[in-house]
Amino acid sequence: VDLLSCHAGARGSERANLLASIVGSLEWIRGCFSVLGDLLMYEDKQIIVESIQRFMEFELHMLQVEMDALGSE
């Protein structure tokens, strides 16, 4: 068994898992924005806008952490 190819395969699998996690996060964010958009029609808009801003900052931070982990491999 070629240890180098085994290691490369394992690293490729790790990268695929990280990418899947990032894609999953983006899909979840899209769903949340859909719900938040619906709320904007019925709720206090200032509270919703502030919540969206905080949510976006948090999600962008989490995506950056995942991208940094992917880049450091």
GROMACS .gro file of N, CA and C in nm:
model
  219
    1VAL      N    1   0.086  -0.118   0.000
    1VAL     CA    2   0.000   0.000   0.000
    1VAL      C    3   0.089   0.123   0.000
    2ASP      N    4   0.060   0.216  -0.088
    2ASP     CA    5   0.135   0.340  -0.099
    2ASP      C    6   0.084   0.438   0.007
    3LEU      N    7   0.168   0.464   0.109
    3LEU     CA    8   0.127   0.550   0.219
    3LEU      C    9   0.100   0.693   0.174
    4LEU      N   10   0.176   0.740   0.076
    4LEU     CA   11   0.157   0.877   0.028
    4LEU      C   12   0.019   0.893  -0.036
    5SER      N   13  -0.021   0.795  -0.117
    5SER     CA   14  -0.154   0.806  -0.180
    5SER      C   15  -0.265   0.790  -0.077
    6CYS      N   16  -0.243   0.707   0.026
    6CYS     CA   17  -0.342   0.694   0.134
    6CYS      C   18  -0.358   0.827   0.207
    7HIS      N   19  -0.244   0.891   0.236
    7HIS     CA   20  -0.248   1.021   0.304
    7HIS      C   21  -0.319   1.124   0.218
    8ALA      N   22  -0.287   1.127   0.088
    8ALA     CA   23  -0.351   1.222  -0.003
    8ALA      C   24  -0.501   1.197  -0.010
    9GLY      N   25  -0.540   1.070  -0.012
    9GLY     CA   26  -0.683   1.038  -0.014
    9GLY      C   27  -0.754   1.084   0.112
   10ALA      N   28  -0.689   1.066   0.226
   10ALA     CA   29  -0.748   1.110   0.353
   10ALA      C   30  -0.760   1.262   0.356
   11ARG      N   31  -0.657   1.332   0.307
   11ARG     CA   32  -0.662   1.478   0.304
   11ARG      C   33  -0.771   1.526   0.209
   12GLY      N   34  -0.787   1.458   0.096
   12GLY     CA   35  -0.893   1.494   0.002
   12GLY      C   36  -1.030   1.477   0.064
   13SER      N   37  -1.045   1.371   0.143
   13SER     CA   38  -1.172   1.346   0.210
   13SER      C   39  -1.201   1.456   0.313
   14GLU      N   40  -1.098   1.498   0.386
   14GLU     CA   41  -1.115   1.606   0.483
   14GLU      C   42  -1.159   1.734   0.414
   15ARG      N   43  -1.095   1.765   0.301
   15ARG     CA   44  -1.132   1.886   0.226
   15ARG      C   45  -1.276   1.876   0.175
   16ALA      N   46  -1.313   1.759   0.126
   16ALA     CA   47  -1.450   1.740   0.077
   16ALA      C   48  -1.550   1.761   0.190
   17ASN      N   49  -1.518   1.710   0.309
   17ASN     CA   50  -1.607   1.727   0.424
   17ASN      C   51  -1.618   1.874   0.463
   18LEU      N   52  -1.506   1.947   0.460
   18LEU     CA   53  -1.510   2.090   0.491
   18LEU      C   54  -1.593   2.166   0.389
   19LEU      N   55  -1.574   2.134   0.262
   19LEU     CA   56  -1.652   2.201   0.158
   19LEU      C   57  -1.801   2.171   0.173
   20ALA      N   58  -1.833   2.046   0.206
   20ALA     CA   59  -1.974   2.009   0.228
   20ALA      C   60  -2.031   2.088   0.345
   21SER      N   61  -1.951   2.108   0.448
   21SER     CA   62  -1.995   2.186   0.564
   21SER      C   63  -2.022   2.331   0.525
   22ILE      N   64  -1.935   2.387   0.442
   22ILE     CA   65  -1.952   2.526   0.398
   22ILE      C   66  -2.077   2.538   0.312
   23VAL      N   67  -2.095   2.445   0.219
   23VAL     CA   68  -2.215   2.448   0.133
   23VAL      C   69  -2.341   2.432   0.218
   24GLY      N   70  -2.336   2.342   0.314
   24GLY     CA   71  -2.451   2.324   0.403
   24GLY      C   72  -2.482   2.451   0.481
   25SER      N   73  -2.377   2.520   0.527
   25SER     CA   74  -2.397   2.646   0.598
   25SER      C   75  -2.462   2.750   0.509
   26LEU      N   76  -2.417   2.758   0.386
   26LEU     CA   77  -2.474   2.856   0.293
   26LEU      C   78  -2.621   2.826   0.264
   27GLU      N   79  -2.655   2.698   0.251
   27GLU     CA   80  -2.795   2.661   0.227
   27GLU      C   81  -2.881   2.695   0.348
   28TRP      N   82  -2.827   2.673   0.467
   28TRP     CA   83  -2.898   2.705   0.590
   28TRP      C   84  -2.920   2.856   0.600
   29ILE      N   85  -2.817   2.934   0.566
   29ILE     CA   86  -2.828   3.080   0.569
   29ILE      C   87  -2.938   3.125   0.473
   30ARG      N   88  -2.940   3.068   0.353
   30ARG     CA   89  -3.042   3.105   0.255
   30ARG      C   90  -3.182   3.079   0.311
   31GLY      N   91  -3.200   2.965   0.376
   31GLY     CA   92  -3.330   2.934   0.436
   31GLY      C   93  -3.367   3.032   0.546
   32CYS      N   94  -3.268   3.070   0.626
   32CYS     CA   95  -3.294   3.167   0.733
   32CYS      C   96  -3.335   3.302   0.676
   33PHE      N   97  -3.268   3.344   0.570
   33PHE     CA   98  -3.304   3.472   0.509
   33PHE      C   99  -3.445   3.468   0.451
   34SER      N  100  -3.485   3.354   0.402
   34SER     CA  101  -3.621   3.341   0.351
   34SER      C  102  -3.722   3.362   0.464
   35VAL      N  103  -3.696   3.300   0.578
   35VAL     CA  104  -3.784   3.317   0.694
   35VAL      C  105  -3.780   3.461   0.743
   36LEU      N  106  -3.660   3.519   0.750
   36LEU     CA  107  -3.649   3.657   0.796
   36LEU      C  108  -3.722   3.753   0.701
   37GLY      N  109  -3.715   3.724   0.572
   37GLY     CA  110  -3.788   3.806   0.475
   37GLY      C  111  -3.937   3.803   0.501
   38ASP      N  112  -3.989   3.684   0.533
   38ASP     CA  113  -4.131   3.673   0.566
   38ASP      C  114  -4.164   3.754   0.691
   39LEU      N  115  -4.075   3.749   0.790
   39LEU     CA  116  -4.098   3.824   0.914
   39LEU      C  117  -4.100   3.975   0.889
   40LEU      N  118  -4.018   4.020   0.795
   40LEU     CA  119  -4.013   4.164   0.767
   40LEU      C  120  -4.150   4.219   0.726
   41MET      N  121  -4.231   4.136   0.669
   41MET     CA  122  -4.363   4.183   0.624
   41MET      C  123  -4.460   4.199   0.741
   42TYR      N  124  -4.432   4.134   0.855
   42TYR     CA  125  -4.531   4.131   0.962
   42TYR      C  126  -4.483   4.185   1.096
   43GLU      N  127  -4.353   4.197   1.117
   43GLU     CA  128  -4.300   4.233   1.249
   43GLU      C  129  -4.237   4.372   1.248
   44ASP      N  130  -4.188   4.414   1.366
   44ASP     CA  131  -4.117   4.541   1.382
   44ASP      C  132  -3.990   4.537   1.298
   45LYS      N  133  -3.985   4.619   1.197
   45LYS     CA  134  -3.876   4.613   1.099
   45LYS      C  135  -3.740   4.647   1.159
   46GLN      N  136  -3.733   4.740   1.252
   46GLN     CA  137  -3.603   4.778   1.310
   46GLN      C  138  -3.541   4.660   1.386
   47ILE      N  139  -3.621   4.590   1.463
   47ILE     CA  140  -3.571   4.474   1.537
   47ILE      C  141  -3.523   4.367   1.440
   48ILE      N  142  -3.598   4.343   1.335
   48ILE     CA  143  -3.561   4.241   1.237
   48ILE      C  144  -3.432   4.279   1.166
   49VAL      N  145  -3.418   4.405   1.125
   49VAL     CA  146  -3.297   4.450   1.056
   49VAL      C  147  -3.175   4.432   1.145
   50GLU      N  148  -3.186   4.469   1.273
   50GLU     CA  149  -3.074   4.452   1.366
   50GLU      C  150  -3.041   4.304   1.384
   51SER      N  151  -3.142   4.221   1.391
   51SER     CA  152  -3.119   4.076   1.404
   51SER      C  153  -3.049   4.020   1.281
   52ILE      N  154  -3.091   4.065   1.164
   52ILE     CA  155  -3.028   4.020   1.040
   52ILE      C  156  -2.881   4.060   1.038
   53GLN      N  157  -2.851   4.183   1.078
   53GLN     CA  158  -2.712   4.229   1.079
   53GLN      C  159  -2.626   4.145   1.172
   54ARG      N  160  -2.676   4.119   1.293
   54ARG     CA  161  -2.600   4.036   1.388
   54ARG      C  162  -2.583   3.894   1.334
   55PHE      N  163  -2.689   3.840   1.276
   55PHE     CA  164  -2.684   3.706   1.220
   55PHE      C  165  -2.582   3.698   1.107
   56MET      N  166  -2.582   3.797   1.018
   56MET     CA  167  -2.488   3.797   0.905
   56MET      C  168  -2.344   3.805   0.955
   57GLU      N  169  -2.318   3.890   1.054
   57GLU     CA  170  -2.183   3.902   1.109
   57GLU      C  171  -2.137   3.769   1.167
   58PHE      N  172  -2.225   3.703   1.242
   58PHE     CA  173  -2.189   3.574   1.302
   58PHE      C  174  -2.163   3.469   1.195
   59GLU      N  175  -2.251   3.458   1.097
   59GLU     CA  176  -2.235   3.357   0.992
   59GLU      C  177  -2.112   3.383   0.907
   60LEU      N  178  -2.084   3.509   0.876
   60LEU     CA  179  -1.963   3.539   0.799
   60LEU      C  180  -1.838   3.501   0.878
   61HIS      N  181  -1.842   3.524   1.009
   61HIS     CA  182  -1.729   3.483   1.093
   61HIS      C  183  -1.712   3.331   1.090
   62MET      N  184  -1.822   3.258   1.104
   62MET     CA  185  -1.813   3.112   1.104
   62MET      C  186  -1.764   3.059   0.969
   63LEU      N  187  -1.810   3.118   0.860
   63LEU     CA  188  -1.762   3.076   0.728
   63LEU      C  189  -1.614   3.106   0.711
   64GLN      N  190  -1.569   3.220   0.766
   64GLN     CA  191  -1.427   3.254   0.757
   64GLN      C  192  -1.343   3.153   0.835
   65VAL      N  193  -1.391   3.111   0.950
   65VAL     CA  194  -1.321   3.009   1.029
   65VAL      C  195  -1.309   2.880   0.949
   66GLU      N  196  -1.418   2.839   0.884
   66GLU     CA  197  -1.415   2.716   0.804
   66GLU      C  198  -1.323   2.730   0.683
   67MET      N  199  -1.325   2.847   0.619
   67MET     CA  200  -1.238   2.869   0.503
   67MET      C  201  -1.091   2.871   0.546
   68ASP      N  202  -1.063   2.932   0.662
   68ASP     CA  203  -0.926   2.933   0.713
   68ASP      C  204  -0.878   2.791   0.741
   69ALA      N  205  -0.967   2.709   0.798
   69ALA     CA  206  -0.931   2.569   0.825
   69ALA      C  207  -0.903   2.496   0.695
   70LEU      N  208  -0.982   2.522   0.594
   70LEU     CA  209  -0.962   2.459   0.464
   70LEU      C  210  -0.831   2.504   0.401
   71GLY      N  211  -0.799   2.632   0.415
   71GLY     CA  212  -0.677   2.686   0.356
   71GLY      C  213  -0.551   2.644   0.428
   72SER      N  214  -0.562   2.607   0.556
   72SER     CA  215  -0.442   2.571   0.633
   72SER      C  216  -0.402   2.426   0.614
   73GLU      N  217  -0.481   2.353   0.537
   73GLU     CA  218  -0.449   2.210   0.516
   73GLU      C  219  -0.353   2.192   0.403
   0.00000   0.00000   0.00000
